[in-house]
Coordinates of C-alpha atoms in Angstrom, one line a residue:
Chain A
M1 CA -48.5 -58.4 -46.6
S2 CA -47.4 -60.8 -43.9
A3 CA -48.0 -59.0 -40.6
P4 CA -45.0 -59.5 -38.2
S5 CA -45.8 -61.0 -34.8
P6 CA -46.9 -58.4 -32.2
E7 CA -43.8 -58.7 -30.1
I8 CA -41.4 -58.1 -33.0
A9 CA -43.6 -55.2 -34.2
V10 CA -43.3 -53.6 -30.7
K11 CA -39.6 -54.2 -30.6
T12 CA -38.9 -52.7 -34.0
R13 CA -41.2 -49.8 -33.1
S14 CA -39.3 -49.1 -29.9
L15 CA -35.9 -49.5 -31.7
T16 CA -37.1 -47.0 -34.3
R17 CA -38.1 -44.6 -31.6
I18 CA -34.7 -44.9 -30.0
L19 CA -33.0 -44.2 -33.3
I20 CA -35.2 -41.2 -33.9
Y21 CA -34.5 -39.8 -30.5
A22 CA -30.7 -40.4 -31.0
A23 CA -30.8 -38.6 -34.3
L24 CA -32.7 -35.7 -32.9
I25 CA -30.3 -35.4 -30.0
V26 CA -27.2 -35.5 -32.3
F27 CA -28.6 -32.6 -34.2
A28 CA -29.5 -30.7 -31.0
V29 CA -25.8 -31.1 -30.0
Y30 CA -24.7 -29.8 -33.5
Y31 CA -26.8 -26.7 -33.1
L32 CA -25.7 -26.0 -29.5
L33 CA -22.1 -26.7 -30.1
P34 CA -21.0 -23.3 -31.4
L35 CA -22.8 -21.5 -28.6
Y36 CA -21.2 -23.9 -26.0
V37 CA -17.8 -23.3 -27.5
M38 CA -18.2 -19.6 -27.3
L39 CA -19.5 -19.7 -23.8
V40 CA -16.9 -22.1 -22.3
N41 CA -14.0 -20.4 -24.0
S42 CA -15.1 -16.9 -23.0
L43 CA -14.6 -18.0 -19.4
K44 CA -11.1 -19.3 -19.8
P45 CA -7.8 -17.4 -19.7
L46 CA -6.0 -17.2 -23.0
D47 CA -3.3 -19.7 -22.1
E48 CA -5.8 -22.3 -21.3
I49 CA -7.4 -22.0 -24.8
R50 CA -4.1 -22.3 -26.5
Q51 CA -2.9 -25.3 -24.5
G52 CA -6.2 -27.0 -23.8
D53 CA -9.0 -28.0 -26.1
M54 CA -12.0 -26.0 -27.1
L55 CA -14.6 -28.4 -25.7
S56 CA -13.4 -28.8 -22.1
L57 CA -14.9 -26.7 -19.3
P58 CA -12.7 -24.0 -17.9
Q59 CA -10.2 -25.1 -15.3
Q60 CA -9.4 -21.7 -14.2
F61 CA -12.7 -19.8 -14.3
T62 CA -12.4 -16.1 -15.2
L63 CA -14.7 -13.3 -16.1
D64 CA -12.0 -11.0 -17.3
P65 CA -12.6 -11.6 -21.0
W66 CA -16.2 -10.4 -20.5
F67 CA -15.1 -7.2 -18.7
S68 CA -12.4 -6.7 -21.4
A69 CA -14.9 -7.2 -24.2
W70 CA -17.4 -4.8 -22.6
S71 CA -15.2 -2.0 -21.6
T72 CA -11.5 -2.1 -22.4
A73 CA -10.9 -4.2 -25.6
Q74 CA -9.4 -2.4 -28.6
I75 CA -12.0 -1.6 -31.2
G76 CA -10.3 -0.1 -34.2
V77 CA -7.8 2.3 -32.5
Q78 CA -9.7 3.1 -29.3
P79 CA -9.6 0.8 -26.2
T80 CA -13.3 1.4 -25.5
G81 CA -14.7 -2.1 -25.4
L82 CA -18.0 -2.8 -27.0
K83 CA -20.0 -0.8 -24.6
P84 CA -20.4 2.5 -26.6
Y85 CA -21.3 0.4 -29.7
F86 CA -23.9 -1.5 -27.8
L87 CA -25.5 1.9 -26.9
N88 CA -25.2 2.9 -30.6
S89 CA -27.1 -0.1 -31.6
I90 CA -29.9 0.6 -29.1
L91 CA -30.1 4.2 -30.1
M92 CA -30.4 3.0 -33.7
V93 CA -32.8 0.2 -33.2
V94 CA -35.4 1.9 -31.0
P95 CA -36.4 4.7 -33.2
A96 CA -36.2 2.6 -36.4
V97 CA -38.4 -0.1 -35.0
A98 CA -40.9 2.3 -33.5
A99 CA -41.2 4.3 -36.7
S100 CA -41.4 1.4 -39.1
T101 CA -43.9 -0.5 -37.0
L102 CA -46.2 2.6 -36.6
L103 CA -46.0 3.3 -40.3
G104 CA -46.6 -0.3 -41.2
A105 CA -49.7 -0.5 -39.0
L106 CA -51.2 2.7 -40.6
N107 CA -50.3 1.4 -44.0
G108 CA -51.9 -2.0 -43.4
Y109 CA -55.0 -0.2 -42.0
V110 CA -55.3 2.0 -45.1
L111 CA -54.6 -0.8 -47.6
T112 CA -57.3 -3.1 -46.1
K113 CA -60.0 -0.9 -44.7
W114 CA -59.8 2.3 -46.9
R115 CA -59.2 0.7 -50.2
F116 CA -58.8 3.0 -53.2
P117 CA -58.1 2.5 -56.9
G118 CA -54.5 1.4 -57.3
D119 CA -54.1 0.2 -53.8
N120 CA -52.9 -3.2 -55.0
L121 CA -50.2 -1.6 -57.1
V122 CA -49.0 0.4 -54.1
F123 CA -48.9 -2.8 -52.0
T124 CA -47.1 -4.8 -54.7
L125 CA -44.4 -2.1 -55.0
M126 CA -44.0 -2.1 -51.2
L127 CA -43.9 -5.9 -51.1
L128 CA -41.3 -6.2 -53.8
S129 CA -39.1 -3.7 -52.0
C130 CA -38.6 -6.2 -49.2
F131 CA -36.5 -8.5 -51.3
I132 CA -34.1 -6.2 -53.1
P133 CA -30.4 -6.8 -52.5
F134 CA -29.3 -3.7 -50.5
Q135 CA -26.2 -3.4 -52.6
I136 CA -28.4 -1.7 -55.2
V137 CA -29.2 1.2 -52.8
L138 CA -25.8 1.7 -51.1
I139 CA -24.3 4.3 -53.4
P140 CA -27.3 6.7 -53.7
M141 CA -28.1 6.2 -50.0
A142 CA -24.6 7.3 -49.0
K143 CA -25.1 10.4 -51.2
V144 CA -28.5 11.2 -49.7
L145 CA -27.3 10.8 -46.2
G146 CA -24.6 13.2 -47.0
L147 CA -27.1 15.7 -48.4
L148 CA -29.3 15.4 -45.3
N149 CA -26.2 16.0 -43.1
L150 CA -26.8 12.6 -41.5
A151 CA -23.8 10.8 -42.9
G152 CA -22.0 8.8 -40.2
T153 CA -24.6 9.4 -37.6
T154 CA -26.8 7.0 -35.6
W155 CA -29.9 8.9 -36.7
G156 CA -28.9 8.4 -40.3
L157 CA -28.7 4.6 -39.7
A158 CA -32.0 4.6 -37.9
L159 CA -33.5 6.4 -40.9
V160 CA -32.1 3.9 -43.3
H161 CA -33.4 1.0 -41.3
A162 CA -36.8 2.6 -40.8
V163 CA -37.2 3.2 -44.6
Y164 CA -36.2 -0.3 -45.6
G165 CA -38.3 -1.9 -42.9
I166 CA -41.6 -0.3 -44.1
G167 CA -42.1 -3.0 -46.8
F168 CA -42.1 -5.8 -44.3
T169 CA -44.1 -4.1 -41.6
T170 CA -46.7 -3.1 -44.1
L171 CA -46.9 -6.7 -45.3
F172 CA -47.3 -8.0 -41.8
F173 CA -50.1 -5.6 -40.8
R174 CA -51.9 -5.8 -44.1
N175 CA -52.1 -9.6 -43.9
Y176 CA -53.3 -9.3 -40.3
Y177 CA -55.9 -6.6 -40.9
E178 CA -57.2 -8.4 -44.0
A179 CA -58.7 -10.9 -41.7
F180 CA -60.2 -8.3 -39.4
P181 CA -64.0 -7.9 -39.9
T182 CA -64.6 -4.9 -42.1
E183 CA -68.2 -4.7 -40.8
L184 CA -66.9 -3.4 -37.4
V185 CA -65.0 -0.6 -39.2
R186 CA -68.0 0.2 -41.3
A187 CA -70.3 0.3 -38.3
A188 CA -68.0 2.7 -36.6
M189 CA -67.9 4.9 -39.7
I190 CA -71.6 5.1 -39.7
D191 CA -71.5 6.2 -36.1
G192 CA -69.3 9.0 -37.2
A193 CA -65.9 7.8 -35.9
S194 CA -63.0 9.4 -37.7
F195 CA -60.2 7.6 -39.5
F196 CA -57.8 7.8 -36.5
Q197 CA -60.5 7.0 -34.0
I198 CA -61.3 3.8 -35.8
F199 CA -57.7 2.9 -35.9
R200 CA -57.1 3.6 -32.2
R201 CA -60.2 2.2 -30.7
I202 CA -61.1 -0.7 -33.0
L203 CA -58.0 -2.0 -34.7
L204 CA -55.2 -1.3 -32.3
P205 CA -56.8 -3.0 -29.3
S206 CA -56.8 -6.3 -31.2
S207 CA -53.4 -5.8 -32.8
G208 CA -51.3 -7.1 -29.9
P209 CA -50.0 -10.3 -31.5
I210 CA -49.0 -8.7 -34.8
I211 CA -47.4 -5.7 -33.1
V212 CA -45.2 -8.2 -31.1
V213 CA -44.4 -10.2 -34.3
T214 CA -43.5 -7.0 -36.2
V215 CA -41.4 -5.5 -33.4
I216 CA -39.5 -8.7 -32.9
W217 CA -38.9 -9.1 -36.6
Q218 CA -37.7 -5.5 -37.0
F219 CA -35.6 -5.6 -33.8
T220 CA -33.8 -8.8 -34.9
N221 CA -33.2 -7.7 -38.4
I222 CA -32.0 -4.2 -37.5
W223 CA -29.9 -5.3 -34.5
N224 CA -28.2 -8.0 -36.7
D225 CA -27.6 -5.8 -39.7
F226 CA -24.0 -5.4 -40.8
L227 CA -24.1 -4.0 -44.4
F228 CA -25.7 -0.7 -43.6
G229 CA -23.7 -0.3 -40.5
V230 CA -20.4 -0.9 -42.2
S231 CA -21.4 1.3 -45.2
F232 CA -22.8 4.4 -43.5
A233 CA -21.5 4.6 -39.9
D234 CA -18.4 6.4 -38.9
V235 CA -16.0 5.5 -36.1
N236 CA -18.3 6.9 -33.4
S237 CA -21.6 5.6 -34.6
L238 CA -20.7 2.0 -35.4
P239 CA -23.4 -0.5 -34.5
M240 CA -22.5 -3.6 -32.4
T241 CA -22.1 -6.0 -35.3
V242 CA -19.5 -3.9 -37.0
A243 CA -17.7 -3.2 -33.8
L244 CA -17.6 -6.9 -33.1
N245 CA -16.2 -7.6 -36.5
N246 CA -13.5 -5.0 -36.0
L247 CA -12.7 -6.6 -32.7
V248 CA -12.4 -10.1 -34.1
S249 CA -10.6 -9.3 -37.4
S250 CA -8.2 -6.6 -36.2
S251 CA -4.8 -7.9 -37.2
T252 CA -2.7 -6.1 -34.6
G253 CA -1.6 -7.7 -31.4
V254 CA -2.4 -11.0 -29.8
K255 CA -5.6 -12.7 -30.8
E256 CA -7.6 -12.8 -27.6
Y257 CA -10.1 -15.5 -28.6
N258 CA -11.7 -15.5 -25.2
V259 CA -12.5 -11.8 -25.5
H260 CA -13.8 -12.4 -29.1
F261 CA -16.2 -15.0 -27.8
A262 CA -17.4 -12.9 -25.0
G263 CA -17.9 -10.0 -27.4
A264 CA -19.8 -12.3 -29.8
I265 CA -22.1 -13.4 -27.0
L266 CA -22.7 -9.8 -26.0
A267 CA -23.6 -9.0 -29.5
A268 CA -26.0 -11.9 -29.7
L269 CA -27.5 -11.4 -26.3
P270 CA -30.4 -9.0 -27.0
T271 CA -31.8 -11.0 -29.9
L272 CA -31.2 -14.3 -28.0
I273 CA -33.1 -13.0 -25.1
V274 CA -36.0 -11.8 -27.3
Y275 CA -36.0 -15.3 -28.9
V276 CA -36.0 -17.1 -25.6
V277 CA -38.7 -14.9 -24.1
S278 CA -41.0 -14.9 -27.2
G279 CA -39.8 -17.5 -29.6
R280 CA -43.3 -18.3 -30.7
Y281 CA -43.8 -14.8 -32.1
F282 CA -40.3 -14.8 -33.6
V283 CA -41.2 -17.9 -35.6
R284 CA -44.5 -16.5 -36.7
G285 CA -42.6 -13.4 -38.1
L286 CA -40.2 -15.6 -39.9
M287 CA -42.9 -17.6 -41.5
A288 CA -45.0 -14.6 -42.4
G289 CA -42.0 -12.8 -43.8
A290 CA -40.8 -15.8 -45.8
V291 CA -43.8 -17.8 -46.8
K292 CA -46.5 -15.2 -47.3
G293 CA -46.6 -13.2 -50.5
Chain B
M1 CA -71.6 15.4 -36.4
A2 CA -72.4 18.9 -35.3
Q3 CA -69.4 20.5 -36.8
A4 CA -69.7 18.5 -40.0
A5 CA -72.8 20.5 -40.9
T6 CA -70.8 23.8 -40.9
A7 CA -68.4 22.9 -43.6
P8 CA -69.4 19.6 -45.0
S9 CA -67.7 19.6 -48.3
T10 CA -64.2 20.5 -47.1
R11 CA -64.5 18.1 -44.2
N12 CA -65.8 15.2 -46.3
Y13 CA -63.2 15.9 -48.9
L14 CA -60.4 15.7 -46.3
Q15 CA -61.9 12.6 -44.7
E16 CA -61.8 11.0 -48.1
L17 CA -58.3 12.0 -48.8
L18 CA -56.9 11.3 -45.3
P19 CA -56.2 7.6 -45.7
R20 CA -54.2 8.3 -48.8
L21 CA -52.4 11.1 -47.1
V22 CA -51.4 8.8 -44.3
L23 CA -50.1 6.2 -46.8
A24 CA -48.4 8.8 -48.9
P25 CA -45.1 9.4 -46.9
S26 CA -44.4 5.6 -46.8
F27 CA -45.2 5.2 -50.4
A28 CA -43.1 8.2 -51.4
A29 CA -40.2 6.8 -49.3
V30 CA -40.4 3.4 -51.0
I31 CA -40.6 5.0 -54.4
I32 CA -37.6 7.2 -53.8
F33 CA -35.4 5.1 -51.6
V34 CA -36.1 1.8 -53.4
Y35 CA -37.1 2.4 -57.0
G36 CA -35.5 5.7 -57.5
F37 CA -32.3 4.4 -56.0
I38 CA -32.4 1.3 -58.2
L39 CA -32.7 3.6 -61.2
F40 CA -29.9 5.7 -59.9
T41 CA -27.6 2.7 -59.4
G42 CA -28.6 1.3 -62.8
Y43 CA -27.7 4.7 -64.4
L44 CA -24.4 4.8 -62.6
S45 CA -23.5 1.4 -64.1
F46 CA -23.4 3.2 -67.5
T47 CA -21.2 6.0 -66.3
D48 CA -17.5 6.5 -65.6
S49 CA -18.0 6.7 -61.8
K50 CA -14.8 5.9 -60.0
M51 CA -14.4 7.0 -56.4
L52 CA -17.5 9.2 -56.5
P53 CA -20.6 9.2 -58.6
S54 CA -20.0 10.9 -61.9
F55 CA -22.2 11.2 -64.9
G56 CA -20.1 10.7 -68.0
W57 CA -21.9 8.2 -70.1
V58 CA -19.8 5.2 -71.1
G59 CA -22.5 2.8 -72.4
L60 CA -21.9 -0.8 -71.6
E61 CA -18.2 -0.4 -70.9
N62 CA -18.6 -1.3 -67.2
Y63 CA -20.5 -4.5 -68.0
S64 CA -17.9 -5.6 -70.5
K65 CA -15.2 -4.9 -68.0
L66 CA -17.1 -6.7 -65.3
W67 CA -17.6 -9.8 -67.4
A68 CA -13.9 -9.8 -68.3
L69 CA -12.8 -9.9 -64.7
P70 CA -11.7 -13.3 -63.3
H71 CA -12.5 -11.9 -59.9
W72 CA -16.2 -11.5 -60.8
W73 CA -16.3 -15.0 -62.4
R74 CA -14.8 -16.4 -59.2
A75 CA -17.5 -14.6 -57.2
L76 CA -20.2 -16.1 -59.5
G77 CA -18.7 -19.5 -59.4
N78 CA -18.5 -19.4 -55.6
L79 CA -22.1 -18.3 -55.5
G80 CA -23.0 -21.3 -57.6
I81 CA -21.2 -23.7 -55.3
F82 CA -22.3 -22.0 -52.1
G83 CA -25.9 -21.4 -53.2
S84 CA -26.6 -24.9 -54.5
L85 CA -25.1 -26.7 -51.6
Y86 CA -26.7 -24.3 -49.1
I87 CA -30.2 -24.8 -50.7
V88 CA -29.9 -28.5 -51.1
I89 CA -28.4 -29.3 -47.6
C90 CA -30.8 -26.9 -45.8
S91 CA -33.8 -28.4 -47.6
V92 CA -32.8 -32.1 -47.0
L93 CA -31.8 -31.4 -43.4
G94 CA -34.9 -29.2 -42.7
L95 CA -37.2 -31.8 -44.2
G96 CA -35.5 -34.7 -42.4
L97 CA -35.6 -33.0 -39.0
A98 CA -39.2 -31.9 -39.5
I99 CA -40.2 -35.5 -40.3
L100 CA -38.4 -36.8 -37.2
L101 CA -39.9 -34.1 -35.0
D102 CA -43.3 -34.9 -36.3
Q103 CA -43.3 -38.5 -34.9
K104 CA -45.0 -37.4 -31.7
I105 CA -41.8 -36.6 -30.0
R106 CA -42.2 -35.9 -26.3
A107 CA -39.3 -33.3 -26.1
E108 CA -40.4 -31.4 -29.2
G109 CA -41.0 -28.3 -27.2
V110 CA -37.3 -28.4 -26.1
L111 CA -35.8 -29.5 -29.3
R112 CA -37.5 -27.2 -31.8
P113 CA -36.3 -24.0 -30.2
I114 CA -32.7 -25.4 -30.1
Y115 CA -32.8 -26.1 -33.8
L116 CA -34.1 -22.7 -34.5
Y117 CA -32.2 -20.3 -32.3
P118 CA -29.3 -19.7 -34.7
M119 CA -31.7 -17.8 -36.9
A120 CA -31.9 -15.2 -34.2
L121 CA -28.2 -14.5 -34.3
S122 CA -26.3 -12.1 -36.5
F123 CA -24.2 -13.6 -39.3
I124 CA -21.3 -11.8 -37.7
V125 CA -21.7 -13.8 -34.5
T126 CA -22.2 -17.0 -36.4
G127 CA -19.1 -16.2 -38.5
T128 CA -17.0 -15.5 -35.4
A129 CA -18.0 -18.7 -33.7
W130 CA -17.3 -20.9 -36.7
K131 CA -14.1 -18.9 -37.7
W132 CA -12.4 -20.0 -34.4
F133 CA -14.1 -23.4 -34.2
L134 CA -12.7 -24.3 -37.7
D135 CA -9.4 -22.6 -37.2
P136 CA -6.8 -25.3 -37.2
G137 CA -4.6 -23.5 -34.6
I138 CA -7.1 -23.5 -31.8
G139 CA -10.4 -25.1 -33.0
L140 CA -11.5 -28.5 -34.0
E141 CA -8.1 -29.7 -35.3
H142 CA -6.3 -28.5 -32.2
T143 CA -8.9 -30.1 -30.0
M144 CA -8.5 -33.5 -31.8
H145 CA -4.8 -33.3 -31.4
Q146 CA -5.2 -32.6 -27.7
W147 CA -7.4 -35.7 -27.5
G148 CA -4.6 -37.7 -28.9
W149 CA -5.7 -38.0 -32.6
E150 CA -2.5 -36.5 -33.9
S151 CA -3.1 -37.2 -37.6
F152 CA -6.5 -35.4 -37.6
S153 CA -6.4 -32.6 -40.1
F154 CA -9.2 -30.1 -40.9
T155 CA -7.8 -27.0 -42.6
W156 CA -10.5 -26.2 -45.1
I157 CA -10.9 -22.6 -43.8
K158 CA -7.2 -21.9 -44.7
D159 CA -7.4 -23.9 -48.0
R160 CA -8.2 -22.0 -51.2
N161 CA -9.9 -25.0 -52.7
F162 CA -12.1 -25.8 -49.7
A163 CA -12.7 -22.5 -47.9
I164 CA -16.0 -21.9 -49.7
Y165 CA -17.4 -25.1 -48.1
T166 CA -16.8 -23.7 -44.6
V167 CA -19.1 -20.9 -45.6
V168 CA -21.7 -23.6 -46.5
I169 CA -21.2 -25.3 -43.1
A170 CA -21.8 -22.1 -41.1
A171 CA -24.7 -20.9 -43.3
V172 CA -26.4 -24.3 -43.1
W173 CA -26.0 -24.2 -39.3
Q174 CA -27.7 -20.8 -39.3
S175 CA -30.6 -21.5 -41.6
S176 CA -31.5 -25.2 -41.6
G177 CA -33.6 -24.9 -38.4
F178 CA -35.7 -22.3 -40.1
V179 CA -36.3 -24.5 -43.1
M180 CA -37.2 -27.2 -40.6
A181 CA -39.9 -24.9 -39.1
M182 CA -41.3 -24.3 -42.6
F183 CA -41.5 -28.0 -43.3
L184 CA -42.9 -28.8 -39.9
A185 CA -45.7 -26.3 -40.5
G186 CA -46.3 -28.0 -43.8
L187 CA -46.4 -31.4 -42.2
R188 CA -48.8 -30.3 -39.6
G189 CA -51.1 -29.1 -42.3
V190 CA -51.4 -32.5 -43.9
D191 CA -54.9 -34.0 -43.6
N192 CA -54.8 -37.0 -41.2
E193 CA -57.6 -38.7 -43.1
I194 CA -55.3 -39.2 -46.1
I195 CA -52.6 -40.9 -43.9
K196 CA -55.2 -43.1 -42.2
A197 CA -56.6 -44.2 -45.5
A198 CA -53.1 -45.1 -46.7
Q199 CA -52.4 -47.0 -43.5
M200 CA -55.6 -49.0 -44.0
D201 CA -54.4 -50.0 -47.4
G202 CA -51.4 -51.4 -45.7
A203 CA -48.8 -48.8 -46.8
S204 CA -45.7 -48.7 -44.6
N205 CA -44.7 -45.4 -43.0
I206 CA -41.8 -45.0 -45.4
T207 CA -44.0 -45.4 -48.4
I208 CA -46.5 -43.0 -47.0
Y209 CA -43.9 -40.3 -46.6
R210 CA -42.2 -41.1 -50.0
R211 CA -45.3 -41.4 -52.1
I212 CA -47.9 -39.1 -50.4
I213 CA -46.6 -36.7 -47.8
I214 CA -43.3 -35.5 -49.4
P215 CA -45.0 -34.8 -52.7
M216 CA -47.5 -32.7 -50.8
M217 CA -44.7 -30.6 -49.5
R218 CA -44.1 -29.2 -53.0
P219 CA -45.2 -25.6 -52.1
V220 CA -42.9 -25.7 -49.0
F221 CA -40.0 -26.8 -51.2
L222 CA -40.7 -23.9 -53.5
S223 CA -40.9 -21.3 -50.6
A224 CA -37.7 -22.7 -49.0
F225 CA -36.0 -22.5 -52.4
V226 CA -37.0 -18.9 -52.9
V227 CA -36.0 -17.8 -49.4
L228 CA -32.7 -19.6 -49.4
A229 CA -31.8 -18.6 -52.9
H230 CA -32.4 -14.9 -52.2
L231 CA -30.4 -15.2 -48.9
A232 CA -27.6 -16.8 -50.8
I233 CA -27.4 -14.1 -53.4
K234 CA -27.4 -11.4 -50.6
A235 CA -24.9 -13.3 -48.5
Y236 CA -22.3 -10.8 -47.3
D237 CA -21.9 -10.6 -43.5
L238 CA -21.2 -14.2 -43.0
V239 CA -18.3 -14.3 -45.5
I240 CA -16.8 -11.1 -44.1
A241 CA -16.9 -12.5 -40.5
L242 CA -15.8 -16.0 -41.4
T243 CA -13.1 -15.6 -44.1
G244 CA -13.1 -12.0 -45.2
G245 CA -13.4 -13.3 -48.7
G246 CA -10.2 -15.2 -48.5
P247 CA -7.8 -16.9 -48.5
G248 CA -7.0 -14.9 -51.6
Q249 CA -10.3 -14.6 -53.4
A250 CA -11.4 -18.1 -52.5
T251 CA -14.7 -17.1 -50.8
E252 CA -15.6 -13.9 -52.7
L253 CA -19.3 -13.7 -53.5
P254 CA -21.1 -11.1 -55.6
A255 CA -22.0 -9.1 -52.5
T256 CA -18.4 -8.8 -51.3
F257 CA -17.2 -8.1 -54.9
M258 CA -19.7 -5.3 -55.1
Y259 CA -18.6 -3.7 -51.9
S260 CA -14.9 -3.9 -52.5
Y261 CA -15.2 -2.5 -56.1
T262 CA -17.5 0.3 -55.0
F263 CA -15.9 1.4 -51.8
T264 CA -12.3 0.3 -51.6
R265 CA -11.2 -0.2 -55.2
N266 CA -12.7 3.1 -56.5
S267 CA -14.5 1.5 -59.4
M268 CA -18.0 2.6 -58.6
G269 CA -19.2 2.0 -62.2
I270 CA -18.2 -1.6 -62.0
G271 CA -19.6 -1.9 -58.5
A272 CA -22.9 -0.5 -59.7
A273 CA -23.0 -2.9 -62.6
S274 CA -22.4 -5.9 -60.3
A275 CA -25.2 -4.6 -58.0
T276 CA -27.5 -4.4 -61.0
I277 CA -26.8 -8.0 -61.9
M278 CA -27.4 -9.1 -58.3
L279 CA -30.8 -7.3 -58.5
I280 CA -31.6 -9.1 -61.8
M281 CA -30.7 -12.4 -60.2
I282 CA -33.0 -11.9 -57.2
A283 CA -35.8 -10.4 -59.3
S284 CA -35.8 -13.4 -61.6
I285 CA -36.5 -15.6 -58.6
I286 CA -38.7 -13.4 -56.5
V287 CA -41.0 -11.8 -59.2
P288 CA -42.3 -15.1 -60.8
Y289 CA -42.8 -16.5 -57.3
L290 CA -44.7 -13.6 -55.9
Y291 CA -46.7 -13.4 -59.1
S292 CA -47.9 -17.0 -58.8
E293 CA -48.5 -16.6 -55.0
L294 CA -50.6 -13.5 -55.5
R295 CA -52.6 -15.1 -58.3
T296 CA -53.3 -18.3 -56.4
G297 CA -54.1 -16.1 -53.4
R298 CA -56.7 -14.2 -55.3
R299 CA -58.2 -17.4 -56.7
S300 CA -58.8 -19.0 -53.3

């Protein structure tokens, strides 16, 4: 190999660096573009969108589309805006996340520290349940919600999400507690600590990170869900995603793109905030959910 | 342990059972709501269910009807196009971005979250954004016309032959950053000694990547494939928000097919049959993967 002279080497090196940075910036623009388009156009009056282009900044700045999307836009037949559906989503997400996280923590604790014959089979069945296409459960679930008198209610949706979240939450906590020293648990047992005391005093205090990961994962998935919402909610219990889709795809009247964009950002806001505040945990959840078996 | 002495046997017995009692409700829920429901849907696919579940046995009739439907074939064909492009583009883009980001980039802490944030959004939001951005009337085409490029034309989203590719565009936008994160984690796990040794031997950077590092990423490719394939088979919300399955049936996928046959076309038997086939598709990817993962996990 004939080594290039040092100056040329330095030059090609810095040229490569520039190209690498250029490529990275181009992709950053690509990923930011839709968010930019939504944000800029949600602040323009409708005429300006029609006559101008999508990429320019608003000339006539207005917050009306946001107010309209929040409280007066037509969702289905009612001019309620997205506000009630935002509340529905919160009322659905909070109990579902709390229940599935708590159950997942207990399950992970049992499956790693109180092992019993057949525990691997139990875990495998729970693990496999994470990956099923939910289409396979829609029909019987609709029937069962009817039988439980929960059809078309926010509680019903919360129940559905809690149940189908257990697989993932159990997976997260099991993998986390697997690495937790069993000797500590055994020592506590010898000291006479009970099942729940050990959980509360020994495992929970060091479970902070995995609780954050699990809560973020569940929150994001349940907030963003559309299929269960569109299948099981009725007009008054629609979650945010379904209401947004109704707003955008309603075929009556003028298409108020600016209101649609404002609504889309409103629907994205909670998960975006979570992502910005705790992105590191979000990524950990993604990786744990995707890569780990 | 003062009380324990009073009734040791019952207490010990309960203590022994308690963990299993705690696990039992979750396990029961999974057995009923997942496996029981799978059996129920599987059973319905052999019945004459129309608008509501009904239990008249019809054998394989729903399956033969399903496979005779052009609509179903179109959904499968679209899944083939969408799935393969989605997986290939996401993997190539993800790996490429990860390699670029792994060159000791100063702004990595800023860039990485930008690449990844779409993953936090709902597919409905992604679909809405891209729907209007790709709409010829107000989006990209309109913008180019405003900028003076009058002949610019981009009408894929309205075009039966090309609409499915707009689904690919939006889906790649949403997921490629995530694949990037997977590859980046993989690259960070590569032993530096190997690279140093190769550099000593005079290998160029490109050779090192092509011959050493990328082959080492094989497990990441596999994980990415499994994750993306199963997301592709489940894809529903994005199509609903972006195109609604149209124009015509140009972007129908198995998931949208299942929903419309079950809930709007009153052919629950056929809907159940299509759901069963979706489950079989996913299981044939996930089960071997998890099986090999768990086995290697146990070995190490």
